[in-house]
PDB file of C-alpha atoms in Angstrom:
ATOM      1  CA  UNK A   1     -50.277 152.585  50.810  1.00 71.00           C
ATOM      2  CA  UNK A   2     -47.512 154.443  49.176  1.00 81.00           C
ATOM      3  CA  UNK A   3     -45.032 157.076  51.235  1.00 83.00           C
ATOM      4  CA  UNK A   4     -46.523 159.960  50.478  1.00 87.00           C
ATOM      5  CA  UNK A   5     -50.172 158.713  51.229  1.00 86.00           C
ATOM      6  CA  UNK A   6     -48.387 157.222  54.503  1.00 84.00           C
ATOM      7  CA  UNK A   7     -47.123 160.883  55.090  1.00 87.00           C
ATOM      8  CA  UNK A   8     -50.471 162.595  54.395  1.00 88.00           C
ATOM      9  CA  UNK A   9     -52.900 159.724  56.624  1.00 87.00           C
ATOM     10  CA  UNK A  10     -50.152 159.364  59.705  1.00 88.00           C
ATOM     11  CA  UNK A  11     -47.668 161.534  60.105  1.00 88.00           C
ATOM     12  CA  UNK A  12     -49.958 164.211  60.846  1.00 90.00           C
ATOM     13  CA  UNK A  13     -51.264 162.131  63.802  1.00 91.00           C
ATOM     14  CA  UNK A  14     -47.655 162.146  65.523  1.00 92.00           C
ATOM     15  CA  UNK A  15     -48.406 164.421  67.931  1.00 91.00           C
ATOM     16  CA  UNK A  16     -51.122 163.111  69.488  1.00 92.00           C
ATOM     17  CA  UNK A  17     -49.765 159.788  69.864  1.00 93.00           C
ATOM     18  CA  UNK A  18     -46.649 161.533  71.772  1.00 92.00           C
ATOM     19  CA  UNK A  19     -49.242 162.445  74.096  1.00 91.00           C
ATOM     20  CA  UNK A  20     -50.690 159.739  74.904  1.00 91.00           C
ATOM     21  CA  UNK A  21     -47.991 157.892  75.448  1.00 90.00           C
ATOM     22  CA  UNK A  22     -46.346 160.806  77.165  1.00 88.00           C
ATOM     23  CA  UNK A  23     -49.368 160.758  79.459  1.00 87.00           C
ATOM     24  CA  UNK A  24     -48.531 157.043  80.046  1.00 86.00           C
ATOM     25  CA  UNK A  25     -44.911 156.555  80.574  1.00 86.00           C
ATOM     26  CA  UNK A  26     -44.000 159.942  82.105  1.00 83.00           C
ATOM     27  CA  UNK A  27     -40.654 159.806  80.626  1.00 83.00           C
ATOM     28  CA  UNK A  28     -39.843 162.122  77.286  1.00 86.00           C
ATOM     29  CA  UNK A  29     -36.827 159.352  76.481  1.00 87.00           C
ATOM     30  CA  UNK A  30     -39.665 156.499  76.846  1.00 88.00           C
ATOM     31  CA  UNK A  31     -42.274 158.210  74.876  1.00 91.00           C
ATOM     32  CA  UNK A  32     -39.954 159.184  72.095  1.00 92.00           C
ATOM     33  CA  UNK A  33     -38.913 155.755  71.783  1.00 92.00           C
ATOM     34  CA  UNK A  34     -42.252 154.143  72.022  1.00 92.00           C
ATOM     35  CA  UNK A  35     -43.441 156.536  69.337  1.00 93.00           C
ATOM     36  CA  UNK A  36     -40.401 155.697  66.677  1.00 94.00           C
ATOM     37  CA  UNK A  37     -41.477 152.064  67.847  1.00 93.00           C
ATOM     38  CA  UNK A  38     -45.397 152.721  66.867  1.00 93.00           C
ATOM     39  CA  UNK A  39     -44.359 154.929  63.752  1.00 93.00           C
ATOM     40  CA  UNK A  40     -42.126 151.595  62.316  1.00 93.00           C
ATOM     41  CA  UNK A  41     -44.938 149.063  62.896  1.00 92.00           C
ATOM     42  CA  UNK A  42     -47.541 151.418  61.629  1.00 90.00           C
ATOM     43  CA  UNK A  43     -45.322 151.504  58.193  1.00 90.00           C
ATOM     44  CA  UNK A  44     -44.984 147.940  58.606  1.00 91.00           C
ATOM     45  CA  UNK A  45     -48.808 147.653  58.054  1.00 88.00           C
ATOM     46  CA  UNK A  46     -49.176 150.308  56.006  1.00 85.00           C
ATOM     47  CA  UNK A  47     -51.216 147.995  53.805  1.00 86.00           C
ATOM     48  CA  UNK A  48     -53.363 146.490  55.514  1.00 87.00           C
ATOM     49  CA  UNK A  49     -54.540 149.908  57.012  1.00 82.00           C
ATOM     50  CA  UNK A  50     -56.423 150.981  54.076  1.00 80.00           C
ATOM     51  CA  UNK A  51     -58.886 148.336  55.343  1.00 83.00           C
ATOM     52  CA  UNK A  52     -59.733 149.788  58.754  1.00 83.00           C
ATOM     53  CA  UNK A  53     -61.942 152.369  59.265  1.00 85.00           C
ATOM     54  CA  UNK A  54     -60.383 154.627  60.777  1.00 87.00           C
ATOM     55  CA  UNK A  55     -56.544 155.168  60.746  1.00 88.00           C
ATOM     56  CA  UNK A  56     -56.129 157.328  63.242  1.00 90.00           C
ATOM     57  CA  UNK A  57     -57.792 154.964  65.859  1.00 89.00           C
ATOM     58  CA  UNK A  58     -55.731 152.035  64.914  1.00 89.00           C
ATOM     59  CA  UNK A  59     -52.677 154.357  65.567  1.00 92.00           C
ATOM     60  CA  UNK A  60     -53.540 155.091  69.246  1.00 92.00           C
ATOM     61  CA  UNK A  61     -54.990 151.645  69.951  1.00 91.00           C
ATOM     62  CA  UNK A  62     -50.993 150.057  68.857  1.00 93.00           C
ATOM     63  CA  UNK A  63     -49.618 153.497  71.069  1.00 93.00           C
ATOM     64  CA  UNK A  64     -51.849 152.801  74.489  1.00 92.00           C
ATOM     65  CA  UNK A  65     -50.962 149.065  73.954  1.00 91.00           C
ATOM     66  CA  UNK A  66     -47.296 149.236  73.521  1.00 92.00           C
ATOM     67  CA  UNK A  67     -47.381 151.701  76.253  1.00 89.00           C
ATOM     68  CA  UNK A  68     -49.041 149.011  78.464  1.00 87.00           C
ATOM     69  CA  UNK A  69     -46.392 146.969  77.372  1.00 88.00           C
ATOM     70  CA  UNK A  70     -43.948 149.106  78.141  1.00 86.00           C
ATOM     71  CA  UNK A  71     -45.020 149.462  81.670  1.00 84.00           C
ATOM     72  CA  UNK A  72     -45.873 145.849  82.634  1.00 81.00           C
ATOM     73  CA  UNK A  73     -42.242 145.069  81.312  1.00 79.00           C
ATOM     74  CA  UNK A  74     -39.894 144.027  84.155  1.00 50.00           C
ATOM     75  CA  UNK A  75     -36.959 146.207  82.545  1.00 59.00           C
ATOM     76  CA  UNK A  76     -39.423 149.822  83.125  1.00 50.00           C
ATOM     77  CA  UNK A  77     -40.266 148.737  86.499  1.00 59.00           C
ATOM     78  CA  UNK A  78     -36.149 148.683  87.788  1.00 57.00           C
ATOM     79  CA  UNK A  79     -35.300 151.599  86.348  1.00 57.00           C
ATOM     80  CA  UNK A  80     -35.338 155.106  88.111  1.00 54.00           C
ATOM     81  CA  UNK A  81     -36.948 158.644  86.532  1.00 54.00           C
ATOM     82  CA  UNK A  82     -33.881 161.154  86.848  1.00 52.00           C
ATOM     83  CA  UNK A  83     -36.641 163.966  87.123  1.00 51.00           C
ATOM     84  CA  UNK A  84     -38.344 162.239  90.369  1.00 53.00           C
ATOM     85  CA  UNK A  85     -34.698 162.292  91.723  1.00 52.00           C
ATOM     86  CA  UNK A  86     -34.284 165.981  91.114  1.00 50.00           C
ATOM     87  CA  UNK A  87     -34.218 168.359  94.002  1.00 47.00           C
ATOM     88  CA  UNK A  88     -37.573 170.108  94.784  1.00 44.00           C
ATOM     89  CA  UNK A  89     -37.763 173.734  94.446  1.00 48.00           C
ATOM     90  CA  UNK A  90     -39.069 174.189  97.500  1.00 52.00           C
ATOM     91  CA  UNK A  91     -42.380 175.185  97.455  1.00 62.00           C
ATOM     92  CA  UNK A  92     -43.525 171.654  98.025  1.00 68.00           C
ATOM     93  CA  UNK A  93     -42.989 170.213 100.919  1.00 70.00           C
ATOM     94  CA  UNK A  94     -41.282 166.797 101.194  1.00 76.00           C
ATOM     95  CA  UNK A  95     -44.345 165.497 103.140  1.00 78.00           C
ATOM     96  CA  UNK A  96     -46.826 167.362 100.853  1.00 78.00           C
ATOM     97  CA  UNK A  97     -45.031 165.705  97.924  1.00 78.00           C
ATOM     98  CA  UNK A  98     -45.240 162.420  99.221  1.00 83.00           C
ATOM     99  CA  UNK A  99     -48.323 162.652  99.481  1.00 83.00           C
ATOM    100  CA  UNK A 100     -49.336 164.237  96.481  1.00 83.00           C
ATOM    101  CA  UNK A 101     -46.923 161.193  94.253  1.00 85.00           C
ATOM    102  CA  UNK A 102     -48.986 158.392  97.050  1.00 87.00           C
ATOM    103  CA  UNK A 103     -52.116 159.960  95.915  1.00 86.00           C
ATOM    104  CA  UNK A 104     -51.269 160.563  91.986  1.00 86.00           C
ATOM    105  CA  UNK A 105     -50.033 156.559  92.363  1.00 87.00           C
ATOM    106  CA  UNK A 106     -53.017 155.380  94.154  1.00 88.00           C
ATOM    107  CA  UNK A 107     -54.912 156.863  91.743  1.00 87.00           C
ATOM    108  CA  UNK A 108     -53.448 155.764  88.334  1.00 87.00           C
ATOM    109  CA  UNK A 109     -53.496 152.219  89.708  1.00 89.00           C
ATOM    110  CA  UNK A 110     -57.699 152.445  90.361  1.00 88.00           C
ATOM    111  CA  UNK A 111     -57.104 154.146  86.941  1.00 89.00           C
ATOM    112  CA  UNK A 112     -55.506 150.905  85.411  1.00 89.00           C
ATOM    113  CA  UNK A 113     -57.979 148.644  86.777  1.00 91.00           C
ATOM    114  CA  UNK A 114     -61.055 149.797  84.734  1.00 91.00           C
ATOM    115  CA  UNK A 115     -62.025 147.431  81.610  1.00 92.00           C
ATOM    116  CA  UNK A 116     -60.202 148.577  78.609  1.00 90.00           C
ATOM    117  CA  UNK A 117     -63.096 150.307  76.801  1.00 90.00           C
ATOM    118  CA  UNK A 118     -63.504 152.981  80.249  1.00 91.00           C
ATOM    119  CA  UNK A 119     -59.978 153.403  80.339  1.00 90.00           C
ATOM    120  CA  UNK A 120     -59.993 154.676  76.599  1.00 90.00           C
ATOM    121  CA  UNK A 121     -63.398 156.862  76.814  1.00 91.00           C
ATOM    122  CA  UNK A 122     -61.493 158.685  79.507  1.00 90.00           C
ATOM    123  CA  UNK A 123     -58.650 158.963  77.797  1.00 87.00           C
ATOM    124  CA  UNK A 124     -60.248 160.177  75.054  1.00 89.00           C
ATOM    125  CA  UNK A 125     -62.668 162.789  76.541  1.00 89.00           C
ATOM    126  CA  UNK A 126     -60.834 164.105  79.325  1.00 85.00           C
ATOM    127  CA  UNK A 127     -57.013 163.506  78.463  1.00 83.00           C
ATOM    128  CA  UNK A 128     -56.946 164.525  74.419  1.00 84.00           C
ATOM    129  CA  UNK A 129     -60.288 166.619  74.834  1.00 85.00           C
ATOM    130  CA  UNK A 130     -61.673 165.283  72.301  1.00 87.00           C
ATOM    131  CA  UNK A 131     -65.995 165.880  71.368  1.00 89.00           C
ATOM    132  CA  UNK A 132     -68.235 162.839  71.572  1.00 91.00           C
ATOM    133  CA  UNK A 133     -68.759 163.177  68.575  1.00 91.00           C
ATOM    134  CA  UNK A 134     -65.197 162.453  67.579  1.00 89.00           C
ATOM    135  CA  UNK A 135     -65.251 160.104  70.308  1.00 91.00           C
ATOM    136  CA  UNK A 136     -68.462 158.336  68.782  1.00 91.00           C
ATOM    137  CA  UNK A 137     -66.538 158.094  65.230  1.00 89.00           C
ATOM    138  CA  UNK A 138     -63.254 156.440  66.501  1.00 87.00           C
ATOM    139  CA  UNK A 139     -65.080 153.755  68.740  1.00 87.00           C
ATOM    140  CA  UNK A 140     -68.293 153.353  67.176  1.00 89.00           C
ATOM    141  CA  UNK A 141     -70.023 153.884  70.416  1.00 91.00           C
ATOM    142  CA  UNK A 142     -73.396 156.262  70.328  1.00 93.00           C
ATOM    143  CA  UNK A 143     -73.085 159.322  72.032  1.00 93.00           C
ATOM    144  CA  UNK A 144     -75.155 158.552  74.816  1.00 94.00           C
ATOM    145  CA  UNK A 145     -73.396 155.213  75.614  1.00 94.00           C
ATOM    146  CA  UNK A 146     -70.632 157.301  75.702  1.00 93.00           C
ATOM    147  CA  UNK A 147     -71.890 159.715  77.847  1.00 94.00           C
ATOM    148  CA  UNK A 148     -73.033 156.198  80.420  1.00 94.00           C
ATOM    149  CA  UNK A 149     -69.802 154.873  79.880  1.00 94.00           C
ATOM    150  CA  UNK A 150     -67.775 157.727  80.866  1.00 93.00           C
ATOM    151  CA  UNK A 151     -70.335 158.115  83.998  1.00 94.00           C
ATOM    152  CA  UNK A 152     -69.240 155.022  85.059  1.00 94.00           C
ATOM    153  CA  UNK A 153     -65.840 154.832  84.414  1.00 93.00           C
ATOM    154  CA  UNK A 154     -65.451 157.722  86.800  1.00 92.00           C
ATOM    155  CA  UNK A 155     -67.821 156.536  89.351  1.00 94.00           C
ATOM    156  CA  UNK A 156     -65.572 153.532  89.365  1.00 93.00           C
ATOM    157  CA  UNK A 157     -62.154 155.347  90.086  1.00 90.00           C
ATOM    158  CA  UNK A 158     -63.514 157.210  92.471  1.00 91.00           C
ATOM    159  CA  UNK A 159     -64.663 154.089  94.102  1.00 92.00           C
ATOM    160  CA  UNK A 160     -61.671 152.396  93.959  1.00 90.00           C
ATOM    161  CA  UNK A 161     -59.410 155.054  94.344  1.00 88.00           C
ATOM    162  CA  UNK A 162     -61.326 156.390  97.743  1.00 89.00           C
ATOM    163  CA  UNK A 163     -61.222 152.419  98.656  1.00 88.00           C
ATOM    164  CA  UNK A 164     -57.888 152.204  98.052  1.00 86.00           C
ATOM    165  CA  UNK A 165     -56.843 155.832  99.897  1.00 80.00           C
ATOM    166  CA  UNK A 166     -58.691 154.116 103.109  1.00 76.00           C
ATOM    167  CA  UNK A 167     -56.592 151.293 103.416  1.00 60.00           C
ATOM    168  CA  UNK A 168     -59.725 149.096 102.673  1.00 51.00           C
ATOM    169  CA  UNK A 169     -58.215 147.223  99.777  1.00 48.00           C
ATOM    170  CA  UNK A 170     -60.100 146.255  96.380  1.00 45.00           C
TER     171      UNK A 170
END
C-alpha cells in the first residue's frame, strides 16, 4: 500500500478511532497518544492490510486493544486525571458526585467483564451508533445474532452491575 492509498483507506477513519479510544481512556493527552501510537503501527502494516477484509475493522480492533493495554498498564493506573481534580461547579453535589463516579465505576468494571465479542457489539451499536448492518459487515456476524448478542450483553451488565451495586460480589 502506497501513501496516498494509505491516506485515502485510513486516514479518513481517524476520527472514529479518537473516539473510541477517547471513550476508553477518558484522557484527551492519552487518546491522542494512543491514536499517533495506532496510526504508526497501522503504517507499519500497511501491507499486509490489503489482505484483510475490512480495513477499517482491523483499525479499531489494534485501537480497543492498545487501549486495553493502556489501561491494564501499571504506569495508567498511578497516575491522576487533572480534570477529576478540578473544582466542581457546584451544581453537583460532592455526595451526588461520588456517587454518580461509584456508579459510572461500578459500571464500566461489569462493562469490562463481558467476553470480548459483547463488549465490541456494544461498542459498536450503542457507543459509535453504528446500523447492524454496518455492524454485520465489520464482524461478520448476521443481523439477528447481532441483535441476540447485544440482548445479552446488556442483560449481563445489568446483572453484574446491579450485583455488584448490592454489595453481593460476582
Amino acid at each position: 500500500m502506497e501513501l496516498q492509498e494509505f491516506k485515502t483507506k485510513v486516514l479518513p477513519l481517524k476520527d472514529r478511532l479518537f473516539r473510541i479510544a477517547l471513550s476508553m481512556l477518558k484522557s484527551l493527552e492519552e487518546t491522542e497518544d494512543a491514536l499517533q501510537d495506532v496510526m504508526v503501527k497501522l503504517w507499519s502494516k500497511r501491507e499486509q492490510l490489503e489482505g484483510y477484509r475490512s480495513i477499517e475493522a482491523m483499525a479499531v480492533t489494534i485501537t480497543k486493544n492498545y487501549c486495553i493495554d493502556k489501561l491494564k498498564s501499571k504506569k495508567h493506573k498511578n497516575q491522576l486525571d487533572i480534570q477529576e481534580m478540578e473544582l466542581d461547579s457546584g451544581f453537583i453535589s460532592p455526595q451526588k458526585k461520588l456517587e454518580l463516579n461509584e456508579s459510572m465505576a461500578t459500571m464500566m468494571d461489569a462493562f469490562q467483564r463481558l467476553p470480548e465479542q459483547q463488549r465490541l457489539l456494544i461498542m459498536l451499536r450503542d457507543v459509535e451508533g453504528y446500523s447492524f448492518e454496518e455492524i454485520a459487515g465489520q464482524t461478520g456476524l448476521e443481523v439477528n445474532n447481532i441483535r441476540v448478542g447485544l440482548s445479552r450483553a446488556r442483560k449481563a451488565a445489568r446483572k453484574t452491575y446491579l450485583k455488584m451495586s448490592s454489595y453481593e460480589g460476582v
